[in-house]
Coordinates of C-alpha atoms in Angstrom, one line a residue:
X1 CA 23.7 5.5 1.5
X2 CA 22.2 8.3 -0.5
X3 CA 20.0 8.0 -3.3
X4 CA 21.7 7.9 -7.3
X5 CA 24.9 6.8 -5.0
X6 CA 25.0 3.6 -7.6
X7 CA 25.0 3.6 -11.3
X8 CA 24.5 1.5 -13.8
X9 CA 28.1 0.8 -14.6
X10 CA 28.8 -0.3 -11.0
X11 CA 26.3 -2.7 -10.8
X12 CA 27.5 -4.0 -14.4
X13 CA 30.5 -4.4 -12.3
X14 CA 29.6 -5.9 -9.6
X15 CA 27.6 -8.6 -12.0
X16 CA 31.0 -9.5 -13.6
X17 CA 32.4 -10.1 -10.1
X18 CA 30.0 -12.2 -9.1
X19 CA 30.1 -14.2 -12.5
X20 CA 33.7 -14.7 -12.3
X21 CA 33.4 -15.9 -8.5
X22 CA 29.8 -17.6 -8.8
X23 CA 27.5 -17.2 -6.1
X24 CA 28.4 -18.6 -2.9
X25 CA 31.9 -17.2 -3.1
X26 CA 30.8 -13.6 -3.5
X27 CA 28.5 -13.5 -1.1
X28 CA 31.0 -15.1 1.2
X29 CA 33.2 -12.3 0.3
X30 CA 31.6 -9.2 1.0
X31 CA 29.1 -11.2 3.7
X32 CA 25.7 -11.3 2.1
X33 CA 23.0 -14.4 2.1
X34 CA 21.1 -15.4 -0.8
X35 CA 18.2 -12.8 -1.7
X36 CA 14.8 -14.3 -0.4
X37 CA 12.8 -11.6 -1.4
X38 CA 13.7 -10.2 -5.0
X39 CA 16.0 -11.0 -7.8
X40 CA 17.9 -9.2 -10.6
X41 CA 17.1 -10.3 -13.9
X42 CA 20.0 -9.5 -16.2
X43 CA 20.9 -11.4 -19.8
X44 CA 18.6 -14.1 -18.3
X45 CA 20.6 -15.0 -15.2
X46 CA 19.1 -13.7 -11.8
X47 CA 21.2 -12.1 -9.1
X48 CA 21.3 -11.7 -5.3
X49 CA 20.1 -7.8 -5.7
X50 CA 20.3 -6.6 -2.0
X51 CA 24.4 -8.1 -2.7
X52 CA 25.1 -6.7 -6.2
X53 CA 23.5 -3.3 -5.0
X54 CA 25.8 -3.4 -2.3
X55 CA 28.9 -4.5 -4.2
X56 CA 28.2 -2.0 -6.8
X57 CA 28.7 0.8 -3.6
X58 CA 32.2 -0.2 -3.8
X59 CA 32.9 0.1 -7.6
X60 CA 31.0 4.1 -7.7
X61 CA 31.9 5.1 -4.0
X62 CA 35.2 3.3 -2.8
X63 CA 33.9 0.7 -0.6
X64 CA 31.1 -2.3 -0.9
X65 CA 28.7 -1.6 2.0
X66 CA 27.9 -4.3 4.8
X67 CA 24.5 -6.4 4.5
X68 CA 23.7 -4.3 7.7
X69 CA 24.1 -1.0 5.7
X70 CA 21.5 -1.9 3.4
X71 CA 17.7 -3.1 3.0
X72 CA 17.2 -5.6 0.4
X73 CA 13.1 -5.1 -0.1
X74 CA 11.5 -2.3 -2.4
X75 CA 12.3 0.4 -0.4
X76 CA 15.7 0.5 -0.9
X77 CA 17.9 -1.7 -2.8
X78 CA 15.8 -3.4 -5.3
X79 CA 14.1 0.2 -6.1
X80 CA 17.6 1.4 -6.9
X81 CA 18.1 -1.3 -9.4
X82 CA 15.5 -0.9 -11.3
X83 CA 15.5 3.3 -11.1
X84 CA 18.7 2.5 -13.0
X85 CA 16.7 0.1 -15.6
X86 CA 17.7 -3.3 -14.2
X87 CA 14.6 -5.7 -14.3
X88 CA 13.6 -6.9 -10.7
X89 CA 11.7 -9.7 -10.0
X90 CA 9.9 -10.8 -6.5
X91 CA 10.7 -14.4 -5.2
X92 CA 7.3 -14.9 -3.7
X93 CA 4.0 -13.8 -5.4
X94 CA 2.3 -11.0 -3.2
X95 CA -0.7 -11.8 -1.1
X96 CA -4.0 -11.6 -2.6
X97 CA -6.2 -8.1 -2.9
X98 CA -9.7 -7.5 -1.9
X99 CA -10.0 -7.0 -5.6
X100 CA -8.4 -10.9 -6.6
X101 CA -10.8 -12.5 -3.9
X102 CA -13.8 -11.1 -5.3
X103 CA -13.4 -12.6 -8.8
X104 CA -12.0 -15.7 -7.0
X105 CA -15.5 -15.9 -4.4
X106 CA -17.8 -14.9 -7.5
X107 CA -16.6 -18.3 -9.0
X108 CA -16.6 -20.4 -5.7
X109 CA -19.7 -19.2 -5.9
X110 CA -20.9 -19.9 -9.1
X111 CA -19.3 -23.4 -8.5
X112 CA -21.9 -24.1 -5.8
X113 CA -18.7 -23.3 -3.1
X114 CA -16.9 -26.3 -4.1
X115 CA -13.1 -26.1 -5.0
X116 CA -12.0 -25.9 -8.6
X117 CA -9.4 -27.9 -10.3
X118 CA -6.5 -26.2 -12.0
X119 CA -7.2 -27.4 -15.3
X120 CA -10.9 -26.3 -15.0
X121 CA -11.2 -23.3 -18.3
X122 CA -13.0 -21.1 -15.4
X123 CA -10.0 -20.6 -13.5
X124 CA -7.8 -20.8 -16.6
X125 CA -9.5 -17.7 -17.8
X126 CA -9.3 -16.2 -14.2
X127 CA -5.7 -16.9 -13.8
X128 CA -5.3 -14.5 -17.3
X129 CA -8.1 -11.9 -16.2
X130 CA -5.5 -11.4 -12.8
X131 CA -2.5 -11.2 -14.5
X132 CA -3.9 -8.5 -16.4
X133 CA -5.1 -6.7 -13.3
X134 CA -3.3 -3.2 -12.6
X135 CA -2.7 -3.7 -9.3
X136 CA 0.6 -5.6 -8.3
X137 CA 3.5 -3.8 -9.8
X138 CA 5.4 -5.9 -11.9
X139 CA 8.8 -6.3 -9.7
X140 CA 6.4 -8.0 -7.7
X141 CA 5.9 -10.3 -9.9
X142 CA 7.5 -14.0 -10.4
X143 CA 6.9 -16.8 -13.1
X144 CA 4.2 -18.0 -11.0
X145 CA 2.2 -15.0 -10.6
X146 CA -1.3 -16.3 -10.0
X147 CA -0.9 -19.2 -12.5
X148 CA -4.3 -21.8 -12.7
X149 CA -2.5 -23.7 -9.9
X150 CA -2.4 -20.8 -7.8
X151 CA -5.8 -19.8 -8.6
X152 CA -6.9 -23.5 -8.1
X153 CA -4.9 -23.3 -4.4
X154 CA -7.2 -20.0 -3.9
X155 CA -10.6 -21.4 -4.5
X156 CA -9.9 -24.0 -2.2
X157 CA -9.2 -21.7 0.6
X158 CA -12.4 -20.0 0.2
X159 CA -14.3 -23.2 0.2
X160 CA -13.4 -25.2 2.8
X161 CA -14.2 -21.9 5.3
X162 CA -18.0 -21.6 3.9
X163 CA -20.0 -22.5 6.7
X164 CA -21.4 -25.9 4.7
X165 CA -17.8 -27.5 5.0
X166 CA -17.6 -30.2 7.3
X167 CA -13.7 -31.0 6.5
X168 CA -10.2 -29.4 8.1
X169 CA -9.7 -25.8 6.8
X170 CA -6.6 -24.9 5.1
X171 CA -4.7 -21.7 6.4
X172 CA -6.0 -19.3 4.4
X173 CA -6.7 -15.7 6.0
X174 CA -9.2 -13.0 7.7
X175 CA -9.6 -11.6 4.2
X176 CA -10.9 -14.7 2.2
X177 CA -13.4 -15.5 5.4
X178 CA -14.5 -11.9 5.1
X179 CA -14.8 -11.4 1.3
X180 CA -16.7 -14.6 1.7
X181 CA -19.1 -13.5 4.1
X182 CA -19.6 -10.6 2.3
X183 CA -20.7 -12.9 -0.6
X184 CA -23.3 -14.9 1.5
X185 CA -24.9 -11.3 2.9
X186 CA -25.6 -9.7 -0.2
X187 CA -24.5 -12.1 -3.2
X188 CA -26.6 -10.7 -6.0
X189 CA -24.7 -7.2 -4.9
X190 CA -21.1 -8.7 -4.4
X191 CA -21.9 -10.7 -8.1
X192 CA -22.4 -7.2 -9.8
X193 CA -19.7 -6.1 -8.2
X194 CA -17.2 -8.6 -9.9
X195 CA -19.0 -8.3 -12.5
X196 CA -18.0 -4.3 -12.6
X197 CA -14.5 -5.9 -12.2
X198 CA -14.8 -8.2 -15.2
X199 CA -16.1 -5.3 -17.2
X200 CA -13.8 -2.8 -16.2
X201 CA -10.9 -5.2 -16.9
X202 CA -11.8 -6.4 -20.4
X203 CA -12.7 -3.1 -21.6
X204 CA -9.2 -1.7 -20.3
X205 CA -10.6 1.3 -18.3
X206 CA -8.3 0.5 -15.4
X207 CA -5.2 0.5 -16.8
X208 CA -4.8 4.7 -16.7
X209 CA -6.1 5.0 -13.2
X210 CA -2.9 6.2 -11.1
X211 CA -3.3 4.6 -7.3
X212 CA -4.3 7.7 -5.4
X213 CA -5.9 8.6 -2.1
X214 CA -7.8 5.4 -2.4
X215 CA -4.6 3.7 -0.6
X216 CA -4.8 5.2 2.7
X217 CA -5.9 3.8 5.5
X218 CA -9.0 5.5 6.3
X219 CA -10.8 5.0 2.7
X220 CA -13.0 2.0 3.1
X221 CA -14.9 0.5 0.1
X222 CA -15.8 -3.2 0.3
X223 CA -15.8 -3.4 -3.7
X224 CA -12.1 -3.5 -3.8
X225 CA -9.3 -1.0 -5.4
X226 CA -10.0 -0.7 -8.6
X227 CA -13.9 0.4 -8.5
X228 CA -12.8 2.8 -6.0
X229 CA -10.1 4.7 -8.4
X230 CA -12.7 4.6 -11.0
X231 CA -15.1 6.6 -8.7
X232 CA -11.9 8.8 -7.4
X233 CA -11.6 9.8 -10.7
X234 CA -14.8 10.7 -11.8
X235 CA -14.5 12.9 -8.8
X236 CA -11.2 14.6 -9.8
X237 CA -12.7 15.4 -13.4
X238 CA -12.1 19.4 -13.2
X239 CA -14.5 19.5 -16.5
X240 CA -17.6 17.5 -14.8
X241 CA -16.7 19.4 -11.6
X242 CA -17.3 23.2 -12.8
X243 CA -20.4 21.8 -14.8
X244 CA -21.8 20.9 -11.4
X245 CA -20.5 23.9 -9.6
X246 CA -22.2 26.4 -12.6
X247 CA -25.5 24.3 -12.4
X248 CA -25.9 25.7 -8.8
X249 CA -24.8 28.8 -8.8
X250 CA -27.1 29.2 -12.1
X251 CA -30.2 28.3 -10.1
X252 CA -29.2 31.0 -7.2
X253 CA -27.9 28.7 -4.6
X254 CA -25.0 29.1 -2.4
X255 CA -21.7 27.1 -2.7
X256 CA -22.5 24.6 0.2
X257 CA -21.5 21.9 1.7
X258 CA -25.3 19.2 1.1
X259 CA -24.2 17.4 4.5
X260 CA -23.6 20.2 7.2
X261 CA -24.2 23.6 5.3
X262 CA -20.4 24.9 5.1
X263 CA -19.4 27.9 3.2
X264 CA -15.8 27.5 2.2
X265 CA -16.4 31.9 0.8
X266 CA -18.1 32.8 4.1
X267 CA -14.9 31.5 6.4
X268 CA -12.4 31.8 4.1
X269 CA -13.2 35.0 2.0
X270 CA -12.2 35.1 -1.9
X271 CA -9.8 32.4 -0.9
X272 CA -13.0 30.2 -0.4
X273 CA -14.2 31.7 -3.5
X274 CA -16.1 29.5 -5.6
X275 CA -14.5 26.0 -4.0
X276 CA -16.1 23.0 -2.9
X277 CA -15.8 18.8 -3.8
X278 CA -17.4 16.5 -5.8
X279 CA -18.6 13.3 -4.2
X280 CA -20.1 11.0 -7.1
X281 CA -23.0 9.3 -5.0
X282 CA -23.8 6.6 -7.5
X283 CA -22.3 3.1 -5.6
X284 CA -19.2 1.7 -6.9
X285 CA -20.8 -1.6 -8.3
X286 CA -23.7 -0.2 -9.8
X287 CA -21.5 2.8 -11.4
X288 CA -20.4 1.5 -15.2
X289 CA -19.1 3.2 -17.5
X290 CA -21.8 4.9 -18.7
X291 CA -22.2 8.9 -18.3
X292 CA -21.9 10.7 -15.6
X293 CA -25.0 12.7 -14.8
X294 CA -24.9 15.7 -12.9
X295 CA -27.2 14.2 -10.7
X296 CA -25.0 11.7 -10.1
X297 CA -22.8 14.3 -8.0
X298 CA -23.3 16.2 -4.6
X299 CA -21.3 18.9 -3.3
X300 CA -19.8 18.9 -0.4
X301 CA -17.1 20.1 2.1
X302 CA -13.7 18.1 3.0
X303 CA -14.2 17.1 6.1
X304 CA -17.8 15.3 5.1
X305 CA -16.0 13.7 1.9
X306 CA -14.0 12.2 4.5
X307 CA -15.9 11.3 6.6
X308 CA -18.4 9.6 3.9
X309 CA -15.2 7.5 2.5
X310 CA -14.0 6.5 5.4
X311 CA -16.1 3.6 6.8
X312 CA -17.8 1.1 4.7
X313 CA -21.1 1.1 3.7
X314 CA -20.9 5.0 2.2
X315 CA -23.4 7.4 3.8
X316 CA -25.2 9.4 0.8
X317 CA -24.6 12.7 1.9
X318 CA -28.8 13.4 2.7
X319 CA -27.9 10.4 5.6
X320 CA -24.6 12.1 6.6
X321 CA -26.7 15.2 7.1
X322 CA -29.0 13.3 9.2
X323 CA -26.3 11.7 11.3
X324 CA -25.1 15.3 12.0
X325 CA -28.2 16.7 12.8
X326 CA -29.4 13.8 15.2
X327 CA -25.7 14.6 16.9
X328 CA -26.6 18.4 17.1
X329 CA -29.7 17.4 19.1
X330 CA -28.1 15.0 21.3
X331 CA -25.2 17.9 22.1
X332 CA -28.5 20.2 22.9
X333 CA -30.1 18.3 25.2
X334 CA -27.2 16.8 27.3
X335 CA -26.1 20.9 27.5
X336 CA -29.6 22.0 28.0
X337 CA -30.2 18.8 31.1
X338 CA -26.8 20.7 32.6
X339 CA -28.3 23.7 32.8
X340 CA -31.6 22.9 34.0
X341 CA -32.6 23.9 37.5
X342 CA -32.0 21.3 40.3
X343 CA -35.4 20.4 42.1
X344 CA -36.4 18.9 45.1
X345 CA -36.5 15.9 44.2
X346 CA -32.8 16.1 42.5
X347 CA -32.1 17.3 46.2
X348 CA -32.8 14.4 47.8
X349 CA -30.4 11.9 49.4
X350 CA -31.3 7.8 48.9
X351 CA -32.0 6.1 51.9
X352 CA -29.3 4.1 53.1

């Protein structure tokens, strides 16, 4: 099924069928089970979506299309819905972010790691602070959506796996345990680093920050999501970018990259011309709001920026040069031991 192949008059449609016939007869008619992912909020009934998307097929293109035609989840049906302004909402809150655990551990924490109740004001607050948190979009979102007793369920995860507990763990997972060890490693960092959170969060400065490049795969940062497309953006600021740029061609030096000396003009002629990145080298939970100095910035190549995002702790780009250098030398003397002249001793057979 092609995209825009349903409109919005089909599926209105389709949701007086399923009215008129109630629930378990239409989906016994065209084959469909009840949604257990997402919903279709409409005149404040919910709806089966993956089966009113596919019953709406039949009213815009002929014929309804088979369960097995179509995928209920985000990627296809209920993202059809709601590009044609239906409301969609998830059946099952979305597993926690690095970001969520963070504020959650900095309360364990503060509680002395000992669970929370769901009526404590601490995690009433926190349950609000999440809910405000631009990270889960809001299809994914259900009544229960990180309510105190959710929150309250959370703490009690982290808890009962700090290394103090002597009762039976709950399920949990890998990420609490490691957000948590994180905590007892370095807690006066991680603390700041919710606290950055907190700040960020009540002051609003999250909201306009677009999920970029921070989402794939190979971008590691410990602090979470939302620090990281802070930093991503100070980086993409063309304004703070140039300033840097004219500060060093202003003093009469080159163009080049601080961690391994390349000259995007030298390969690549006036194509190269005047390019290179920004990497902001200030760490993500001591960066605030303040301003950015130029100080705050280094220059460097693509392939360094990279490799200084992709692994957790971030290299400054003075170490990254080091790293590079120390491999150089390594490189030179396994080459330079290949070349070297066999002796008479290197000549010589072991006894048996």
């Amino acid at each position: 099924m092609r995209k825009g192949a349903i409109s919005r008059d089909g599926v209105l449609q389709a949701l007086m069928e399923y009215d008129a016939l109630g629930q378990d007869e239409f989906l016994s008619t065209y084959g469909y089970r009840p949604a257990t992912g997402y919903l279709l909020l409409h005149e404040e009934r919910t709806y089966d979506s993956k089966a009113i998307a596919g019953v709406a097929h039949e009213f815009d293109q002929g014929r309804a299309l088979r369960p097995d035609e179509l995928i209920g989840g985000r990627s296809h049906a209920a993202r059809w819905l709601a590009r044609i302004g239906f409301t969609i909402r998830s059946t099952r809150s979305p597993d926690w972010t690095r970001d969520e655990i963070i504020l959650a551990c900095d309360l364990a924490m503060a509680n002395g790691w000992k669970r929370l109740e769901f009526d404590d004001p601490r995690v009433v607050e926190l349950s609000e602070l999440l809910q405000a948190m631009p990270i889960h979009p809001e299809e994914l979102r259900n009544e229960l959506f990180r309510n105190p007793n959710g929150v309250a369920r959370k703490t009690v995860d982290i808890t009962c796996r700090h290394p103090g507990y002597t009762g039976k763990p709950t399920n949990g997972n890998a990420l609490d345990v490691e957000v948590m060890n994180d905590f007892l490693a370095r807690p006066t960092e991680m603390a700041e680093v919710a606290r950055r959170i907190r700040q960020g969060l009540a002051a609003g400065e999250f909201q306009e920050l677009a999920p970029g490049i921070e989402e794939d795969d190979d971008y590691s940062a410990p602090e979470g999501k939302l620090l990281l497309r802070r930093h991503r953006s100070r980086e993409r600021n063309k304004a703070l970018r140039k300033r840097k740029i004219d500060a060093i061609v202003r003093q009469g030096r080159l163009l080049a990259c601080e961690a391994c000396d390349f000259d995007f003009e030298q390969v690549y002629g006036d194509r190269g011309s005047g390019y290179i990145e920004c990497h902001h080298v200030v760490p993500l939970h001591e960066a605030g709001e303040g301003r950015t100095r130029l100080s705050d910035l280094a220059l460097i190549c693509a392939n360094c920026h990279r490799m200084i995002h992709r692994r957790a702790p971030w290299p400054t780009p003075e170490e990254l040069r080091t790293s590079i250098q120390q491999k150089h030398a390594a490189d030179r003397r396994a080459a330079a031991a290949l070349t070297r002249p066999r002796g008479a001793a290197d000549e010589q057979m072991p006894s048996p």
